[in-house]
Amino acid sequence: MAETIQVTNPATGEVIKEIQADSKEEIKQKLENGHKFFKEWSNVNAHKRARLLQKWSQKVRQHKDELAELITKENGKPLKEAQGEVLYSCAYIDWFAEEAKRIYGRTIPTHMESKRLIVTKEPVGLVAAITPWNFPAAMMARKAAPALAAGCTFIVKPASETPLSGMRFIELAHEAGIPEDAVQYVNGRGSVVGDLFTSSEYVRKITFTGSTPVGKSLIRNSAETVKHVTMELGGHAPLIVAEDADIDLAVEQTISTKFRNSGQTCVCANRIIVHESIADEFADKLAEATNKLKTGNGFEEGTDIGPIINEQGFEKIKEHIEDAVEKGAEVAAGQEYDSDKEKGYFFVKPTVLKNVTPEMTIMHEETFGPVAPITSFQSIEEAVEIANSTPYGLAAYFFTNDYRTGTFLHENLKFGILGWNDGGPSAAHAPFGGMKESGLGREGGLEGIEPYLETKYLSIGGY
Ligand code: NAP
């Protein structure tokens, strides 16, 4: 019998819907369909593919409220954030619709009069994607749009916590006229679907957003058939506030990067590293602003912080806070919980911790929750050392009005995305992705379509 997946509302614990997981046979069939349809889809001309993507984006905009409500229901984030996510998803579709028309090849100046050297680009084939629950629509858009724009067929497995918005998102693609076999979804447990994707001879590329351990296993399993991989994995973002920084701006931007989606984002500031001369002032101001944030059901007017996705996530956040406090951190705001295991909801009030030191777990592991741990530094070199002392390299933020400090940080921070006096650098037209164990490849920007393309070189002789 097919497995059932219960989708619950993390703000109340109530079951929203039960969906059937696809059986292995069904998943294999869909992979075969995607593979077979590749020939037809890749022959659709780029302008037509672009128009279909534009129609998809229009459909998504028309259904913005419906999608946002689904996201808030199954993910818990405040409705205004969910609406923002839907528009952010459209921005990716719009961007890649245009990029479809700019997949250029080139000619290479020849080294022999009798030869002509030509480079062309072609789509890699069927792309299989696995997406997380924290941005169920946007993470899908960032993968589906470049794949379809490039001429690849696409199949996605959404996270089991949040499949409903993703399924609707794909259905809207069909309603916009994108053929069903060009863009498909499957439901099922990650490990089961992941193995079917990586072992399939039909799949030429795996694109994944999620945790680093799962990403590593997908890379390993893709080796057998040497698939292309794009990996958007975990983060542990530092946020550096230099001695000369505009403290009010730094506080405002820290609030926005730290607490979006209840701190459950891969790019959210996880280690706040402040110059010792302003650490107390910064912490007081951050605590004051944090105390104004309203925690609650994402559907309630004025909610800033929604629930934590599940018990496992909640326990990890709690452990990080308790461990830091036990080891001497001072609570400047928060450390309050509202949870009911029986009912199945878990809230953590946004928390600010002062005097955080390197031996605390929170300085080494991604918390994925609304906790802002503040530590201090003396020299900017020390700040860089603390920031880079992690296997992760996704996002980093720094606040300074001194161009020398800013340039030094730009050149020395080992992270794929930097925000200088900016807590929200993400944009569809800019490359998003990490260094080190935060991933491989980039999504968005000029770079975002390249991973869906093969390079073919032709040498013509005897001319
Ligand atoms: P996760 O446990 O890795 O799950 C993500 C997806 O992978 C889900 O669809 C999940 O399916 C699936 N999955 C689980 N185990 C699998 C396996 N063995 N093989 C194949 N797929 C498997 O991550 P998460 O806890 O949902 O998400 C949080 C993590 O994602 C954080 O580390 C965060 O930093 C990272 N993230 C990174 C980015 C980025 O762009 N770099 C963006 C967002 C999130 P099921 O739901 O069915 O288990």
XYZ file of C-alpha atoms and ligand atoms in Angstrom:
511
model
C 0.000 0.000 0.000
C 1.222 3.497 -0.821
C 2.613 5.494 2.089
C 0.567 8.426 3.343
C 2.199 11.753 4.162
C 0.406 13.881 6.749
C 0.871 17.580 6.187
C 0.359 19.567 9.382
C 0.080 23.221 10.314
C 3.106 23.895 12.555
C 1.275 26.751 14.307
C -1.476 24.470 15.627
C -0.376 20.899 14.989
C -3.569 20.254 13.025
C -3.475 17.974 10.006
C -4.120 20.054 6.879
C -4.166 17.230 4.386
C -3.014 13.661 3.852
C -1.334 12.952 0.547
C -0.242 9.690 -1.010
C 3.431 9.151 -1.616
C 4.200 7.982 -5.143
C 5.168 4.315 -5.338
C 8.622 3.393 -6.661
C 7.016 2.244 -9.917
C 5.194 5.548 -10.308
C 8.374 7.509 -9.695
C 10.288 5.397 -12.224
C 7.504 5.950 -14.745
C 7.635 9.716 -14.244
C 11.415 9.659 -14.683
C 10.981 7.764 -17.925
C 8.305 10.226 -19.084
C 10.602 13.167 -18.329
C 13.458 11.501 -20.166
C 11.342 10.681 -23.223
C 9.853 14.158 -23.396
C 13.285 15.802 -23.286
C 13.717 15.522 -27.049
C 10.487 17.365 -27.723
C 10.926 20.046 -25.051
C 14.524 20.807 -25.960
C 13.393 21.370 -29.552
C 10.867 24.026 -28.536
C 12.542 27.275 -29.553
C 13.957 29.533 -26.859
C 11.468 32.348 -27.442
C 8.533 29.994 -27.063
C 10.019 28.515 -23.876
C 10.452 32.071 -22.606
C 6.818 32.934 -23.354
C 5.612 29.824 -21.522
C 7.715 30.733 -18.490
C 6.308 34.268 -18.561
C 2.793 32.822 -18.598
C 3.707 30.647 -15.624
C 4.921 33.673 -13.714
C 1.661 35.523 -14.530
C -0.372 32.547 -13.294
C 1.606 32.446 -10.061
C 0.993 36.183 -9.547
C -2.722 35.678 -10.182
C -2.710 32.963 -7.507
C -0.442 34.830 -5.109
C -2.871 34.827 -2.205
C -3.795 31.174 -2.602
C -0.142 30.132 -2.709
C 0.849 32.402 0.172
C -1.925 30.961 2.326
C -0.763 27.432 1.538
C 2.816 28.375 2.473
C 1.732 29.928 5.781
C -0.477 26.927 6.527
C 2.174 24.274 6.008
C 5.363 26.199 6.837
C 4.037 28.623 9.461
C 5.789 31.791 8.257
C 3.893 35.097 8.583
C 1.520 35.690 5.674
C 3.356 38.848 4.590
C 6.592 36.811 4.302
C 4.761 34.093 2.365
C 3.431 36.701 -0.072
C 6.976 38.009 -0.441
C 8.182 34.486 -1.165
C 5.634 34.054 -3.967
C 6.798 37.268 -5.636
C 10.435 36.302 -5.092
C 9.653 33.019 -6.904
C 8.133 34.974 -9.812
C 11.285 37.080 -10.029
C 13.290 33.892 -10.712
C 10.852 32.711 -13.381
C 10.889 36.160 -15.031
C 14.678 36.322 -14.951
C 15.183 32.881 -16.478
C 12.468 33.448 -19.085
C 14.732 36.211 -20.398
C 17.893 34.166 -19.973
C 16.413 31.421 -22.191
C 16.982 33.818 -25.119
C 20.620 34.449 -24.205
C 22.101 30.971 -24.275
C 24.936 31.853 -26.598
C 27.723 29.764 -28.073
C 30.902 31.194 -29.587
C 33.423 30.785 -32.360
C 37.090 30.420 -31.542
C 39.739 32.040 -33.781
C 41.258 29.161 -35.681
C 44.896 28.030 -35.492
C 44.737 26.489 -39.030
C 43.254 28.019 -42.189
C 41.523 24.717 -43.008
C 39.634 24.599 -39.686
C 36.662 26.295 -38.076
C 36.117 26.014 -34.308
C 32.627 26.378 -32.865
C 31.229 26.064 -29.325
C 27.525 25.463 -28.711
C 25.463 24.964 -25.578
C 22.771 22.374 -25.105
C 20.516 21.344 -22.208
C 21.868 18.572 -19.972
C 18.692 16.439 -20.114
C 16.268 15.426 -17.382
C 16.909 17.347 -14.126
C 15.785 15.934 -10.773
C 15.375 18.360 -7.878
C 14.855 17.946 -4.148
C 13.710 21.021 -2.226
C 13.407 21.996 1.469
C 10.483 23.198 3.576
C 11.784 26.647 4.522
C 11.059 28.297 1.135
C 8.855 25.700 -0.534
C 8.003 27.835 -3.583
C 11.153 29.908 -4.058
C 13.590 26.986 -3.865
C 11.531 25.204 -6.506
C 11.366 28.274 -8.775
C 15.117 28.741 -8.592
C 15.633 25.268 -10.021
C 12.638 24.697 -12.306
C 12.895 28.042 -14.118
C 16.538 27.753 -15.298
C 16.079 24.067 -16.127
C 13.029 24.716 -18.321
C 14.589 27.846 -19.815
C 17.655 25.827 -20.823
C 15.467 23.196 -22.502
C 15.771 20.524 -19.798
C 12.819 18.533 -18.523
C 12.345 18.746 -14.777
C 11.050 16.626 -11.910
C 10.926 17.751 -8.286
C 10.377 16.181 -4.901
C 9.187 18.788 -2.404
C 9.899 18.439 1.321
C 7.409 16.166 3.068
C 6.573 18.946 5.561
C 5.511 21.368 2.810
C 4.461 19.561 -0.380
C 1.150 21.393 -0.944
C 2.437 24.784 -2.074
C 5.051 23.108 -4.284
C 2.471 20.840 -5.919
C 0.209 23.827 -6.611
C 3.174 25.762 -7.963
C 3.858 23.020 -10.521
C 0.158 22.652 -11.392
C 0.137 26.353 -12.252
C 2.973 25.687 -14.706
C 0.711 23.161 -16.435
C -2.189 25.611 -16.404
C 0.143 28.111 -18.073
C 0.710 25.668 -20.924
C 4.019 24.045 -19.961
C 3.549 20.362 -20.888
C 3.005 17.947 -17.997
C 5.990 15.783 -18.897
C 8.269 18.834 -19.051
C 7.703 19.688 -15.393
C 6.562 17.044 -12.896
C 6.498 16.446 -9.160
C 6.660 13.323 -7.042
C 5.967 12.878 -3.358
C 7.728 10.524 -1.002
C 10.315 10.254 1.730
C 13.601 11.930 0.904
C 15.852 8.900 1.154
C 13.584 6.721 -1.026
C 13.094 9.305 -3.761
C 16.724 10.445 -3.518
C 17.963 6.907 -4.242
C 15.609 6.556 -7.206
C 16.785 9.891 -8.607
C 20.505 9.256 -8.176
C 20.395 5.680 -9.480
C 18.272 6.539 -12.538
C 20.070 6.408 -15.863
C 17.530 8.947 -17.164
C 18.508 11.706 -14.749
C 21.461 13.776 -15.959
C 21.495 16.338 -13.174
C 20.615 16.472 -9.492
C 19.883 19.849 -7.955
C 19.357 19.951 -4.211
C 18.674 22.491 -1.482
C 18.812 21.221 2.057
C 21.198 20.064 4.749
C 24.889 19.397 4.159
C 24.814 15.692 5.222
C 22.018 14.908 2.735
C 23.800 16.931 0.049
C 26.992 14.921 0.592
C 25.116 11.633 0.248
C 23.488 12.835 -2.990
C 26.906 13.792 -4.384
C 28.278 10.362 -3.445
C 25.312 8.547 -4.972
C 25.447 10.627 -8.151
C 29.043 9.565 -8.754
C 28.007 6.141 -10.043
C 26.444 7.647 -13.173
C 28.541 10.859 -13.101
C 25.616 13.246 -12.926
C 25.895 17.009 -12.834
C 25.163 18.331 -9.341
C 24.154 21.683 -7.896
C 24.128 21.791 -4.113
C 22.691 24.581 -1.949
C 23.501 23.364 1.542
C 23.766 24.556 5.127
C 25.129 27.874 6.322
C 26.497 29.431 9.504
C 26.568 33.091 8.546
C 28.720 35.558 10.467
C 27.575 39.165 10.820
C 30.412 41.532 11.687
C 29.766 44.964 13.171
C 32.916 47.110 12.992
C 33.819 49.874 15.458
C 32.776 52.639 13.046
C 29.504 51.036 11.898
C 26.143 52.765 11.852
C 24.763 50.822 14.818
C 21.102 51.580 14.134
C 21.413 50.349 10.556
C 23.265 47.241 11.759
C 20.509 46.520 14.306
C 17.728 47.001 11.765
C 19.426 44.754 9.193
C 20.323 42.135 11.813
C 16.659 41.907 12.793
C 15.664 41.361 9.187
C 18.331 38.791 8.275
C 18.247 36.966 11.604
C 14.531 36.589 12.197
C 13.074 36.074 8.711
C 11.154 32.772 8.653
C 11.805 32.454 12.432
C 15.528 32.213 11.740
C 14.991 29.094 9.627
C 16.912 30.304 6.597
C 20.245 29.106 5.312
C 21.590 32.668 4.962
C 20.411 34.021 8.307
C 23.056 35.533 10.582
C 24.089 32.837 13.020
C 27.085 34.436 14.714
C 27.030 38.148 15.473
C 30.560 39.398 15.889
C 30.722 42.937 17.260
C 33.675 45.197 18.067
C 34.228 45.144 21.838
C 33.869 48.936 22.150
C 30.251 48.853 20.918
C 29.180 45.303 21.879
C 27.008 46.387 24.846
C 25.324 49.218 22.987
C 24.637 46.977 19.997
C 23.285 44.160 22.210
C 20.996 46.534 24.135
C 19.586 48.016 20.949
C 19.177 44.599 19.329
C 17.404 43.277 22.448
C 15.087 46.297 22.503
C 14.154 45.827 18.837
C 13.808 42.052 19.304
C 11.384 42.503 22.202
C 9.044 44.388 19.872
C 8.656 41.377 17.554
C 5.395 39.503 17.844
C 5.484 35.708 17.939
C 2.393 33.760 16.889
C 0.301 32.181 14.179
C 1.423 33.463 10.771
C -2.186 34.238 9.848
C -2.571 36.709 12.708
C -2.127 40.355 11.792
C 1.207 41.731 12.980
C 2.967 38.395 13.499
C 6.718 38.629 12.886
C 7.850 35.239 14.152
C 5.946 32.077 13.282
C 6.346 28.571 14.701
C 9.333 26.277 14.381
C 8.755 23.672 11.678
C 8.806 20.609 13.948
C 9.827 19.136 17.302
C 13.300 18.159 16.095
C 14.004 21.728 15.006
C 12.604 23.081 18.275
C 14.739 20.748 20.423
C 17.898 21.761 18.572
C 17.222 25.474 19.072
C 16.436 24.941 22.759
C 19.618 22.912 23.222
C 21.707 25.666 21.623
C 20.199 28.315 23.916
C 20.485 26.202 27.090
C 24.047 25.154 26.279
C 25.118 28.784 25.772
C 23.419 29.925 28.978
C 24.979 27.067 30.955
C 28.397 28.084 29.647
C 27.947 31.710 30.700
C 26.004 33.554 27.986
C 23.713 36.296 29.215
C 20.107 36.416 27.970
C 19.343 39.934 26.691
C 15.956 38.960 25.193
C 13.796 35.868 24.829
C 14.617 32.359 26.043
C 10.885 31.791 26.224
C 9.032 28.902 24.655
C 5.443 28.044 23.928
C 5.096 24.435 22.889
C 2.770 21.480 23.145
C 4.201 18.132 22.116
C 0.820 16.442 22.217
C -0.778 18.950 19.901
C 2.414 19.352 17.877
C 3.289 23.033 17.874
C 6.524 24.721 18.913
C 7.251 28.428 19.265
C 10.507 30.067 20.360
C 10.429 33.756 21.201
C 13.235 35.613 19.434
C 16.265 35.437 21.672
C 19.399 37.571 22.000
C 22.408 36.127 23.825
C 25.340 38.279 25.009
C 28.899 37.323 25.928
C 28.883 34.260 23.709
C 32.233 32.438 23.547
C 33.804 29.962 21.094
C 33.230 26.809 23.167
C 29.435 27.198 22.958
C 27.686 24.888 20.453
C 25.832 27.810 18.914
C 29.145 29.119 17.561
C 29.816 25.863 15.679
C 26.468 24.572 14.466
C 23.700 26.019 12.358
C 20.861 26.771 14.828
C 18.091 27.275 12.263
C 16.033 29.274 14.717
C 15.369 32.780 16.105
C 18.477 33.111 18.240
C 21.036 35.913 17.884
C 24.289 35.056 19.689
C 26.648 38.017 20.150
C 30.377 37.650 20.610
C 33.028 40.393 20.484
C 36.347 41.041 18.740
C 39.289 43.421 19.123
C 40.904 43.598 15.678
C 39.316 43.177 12.258
C 41.774 40.325 11.529
C 40.370 38.511 14.580
C 36.810 39.105 13.311
C 37.734 37.485 9.982
C 39.341 34.545 11.763
C 36.209 33.938 13.839
C 33.962 34.362 10.772
C 35.959 31.944 8.604
C 36.375 29.307 11.348
C 33.606 27.092 9.997
C 33.310 24.468 7.278
C 30.403 26.520 5.881
C 30.757 29.378 3.413
C 27.320 30.531 2.297
C 26.543 34.104 3.414
C 28.349 36.721 5.524
C 27.379 40.256 6.479
C 29.455 43.193 7.625
C 28.675 46.694 8.782
C 31.261 49.404 8.400
C 31.490 52.862 6.861
C 35.257 52.607 6.417
C 36.101 51.544 2.850
C 39.412 50.009 3.965
C 37.671 47.763 6.508
C 34.965 46.930 3.969
C 37.478 46.106 1.241
C 39.512 43.968 3.631
C 36.398 42.020 4.624
C 35.269 41.673 1.004
C 38.609 40.161 0.083
C 39.108 37.933 3.118
C 35.731 36.448 4.017
C 35.362 32.968 2.502
C 31.669 33.099 1.689
C 29.739 33.027 -1.585
C 27.346 35.859 -0.706
C 28.355 39.047 1.104
C 26.161 41.858 2.385
C 28.035 45.114 3.159
C 25.680 47.284 5.219
C 23.015 45.018 3.732
C 21.106 42.222 5.467
C 19.179 41.150 2.356
C 21.509 40.636 -0.608
C 19.455 37.907 -2.359
C 18.006 38.790 -5.769
C 16.969 36.691 -8.770
C 19.456 38.557 -10.971
C 22.424 37.877 -8.652
C 24.310 34.613 -8.053
C 23.289 32.737 -4.897
C 25.355 29.886 -3.485
C 28.067 28.829 -1.112
C 31.731 27.959 -0.835
C 33.234 25.051 1.121
C 30.623 22.691 2.604
C 27.792 25.103 1.807
C 27.577 23.836 -1.712
C 28.487 23.639 -5.355
C 27.264 25.902 -8.144
C 25.133 29.039 -8.106
C 21.443 29.755 -8.581
C 20.181 33.044 -10.035
C 22.085 35.668 -11.978
C 24.028 35.034 -15.160
C 25.522 32.003 -13.426
C 22.160 30.360 -12.729
C 21.494 28.829 -16.132
C 24.991 27.532 -16.870
C 24.660 24.439 -14.602
C 21.775 23.235 -16.792
C 23.864 23.352 -19.962
C 26.456 21.148 -21.598
C 29.230 22.648 -23.689
C 29.745 21.071 -27.100
C 32.821 21.882 -29.151
C 32.945 21.330 -32.897
C 36.125 21.413 -34.954
C 35.473 21.499 -38.719
C 38.473 20.444 -40.816
C 39.329 20.230 -44.509
C 37.874 23.629 -45.409
P 16.970 18.167 4.729
O 16.627 17.307 5.857
O 18.245 17.962 4.032
O 15.726 18.074 3.734
C 15.691 18.767 2.513
C 15.062 17.886 1.460
O 15.861 16.709 1.316
C 13.648 17.411 1.766
O 12.917 17.376 0.578
C 13.884 16.005 2.289
O 12.788 15.140 2.099
C 15.040 15.554 1.450
N 15.826 14.462 2.026
C 15.942 14.102 3.324
N 16.767 13.043 3.439
C 17.157 12.705 2.187
C 18.003 11.703 1.639
N 18.630 10.811 2.405
N 18.178 11.668 0.290
C 17.561 12.562 -0.497
N 16.755 13.538 -0.044
C 16.556 13.618 1.288
O 17.022 19.692 5.142
P 15.953 20.505 5.943
O 16.121 20.294 7.381
O 14.607 20.300 5.366
O 16.386 21.984 5.526
C 17.263 22.728 6.281
C 18.652 22.745 5.685
O 18.597 23.253 4.352
C 19.553 23.690 6.434
O 20.814 23.125 6.615
C 19.648 24.907 5.507
O 20.790 25.669 5.693
C 19.577 24.255 4.171
N 19.141 25.230 3.154
C 20.064 25.675 2.282
C 19.719 26.616 1.328
C 20.736 27.117 0.351
O 20.334 27.735 -0.640
N 22.012 26.890 0.532
C 18.414 27.097 1.268
C 17.479 26.602 2.176
C 17.865 25.653 3.123
P 11.783 14.776 3.300
O 11.133 16.057 3.650
O 10.875 13.790 2.687
O 12.616 14.231 4.413
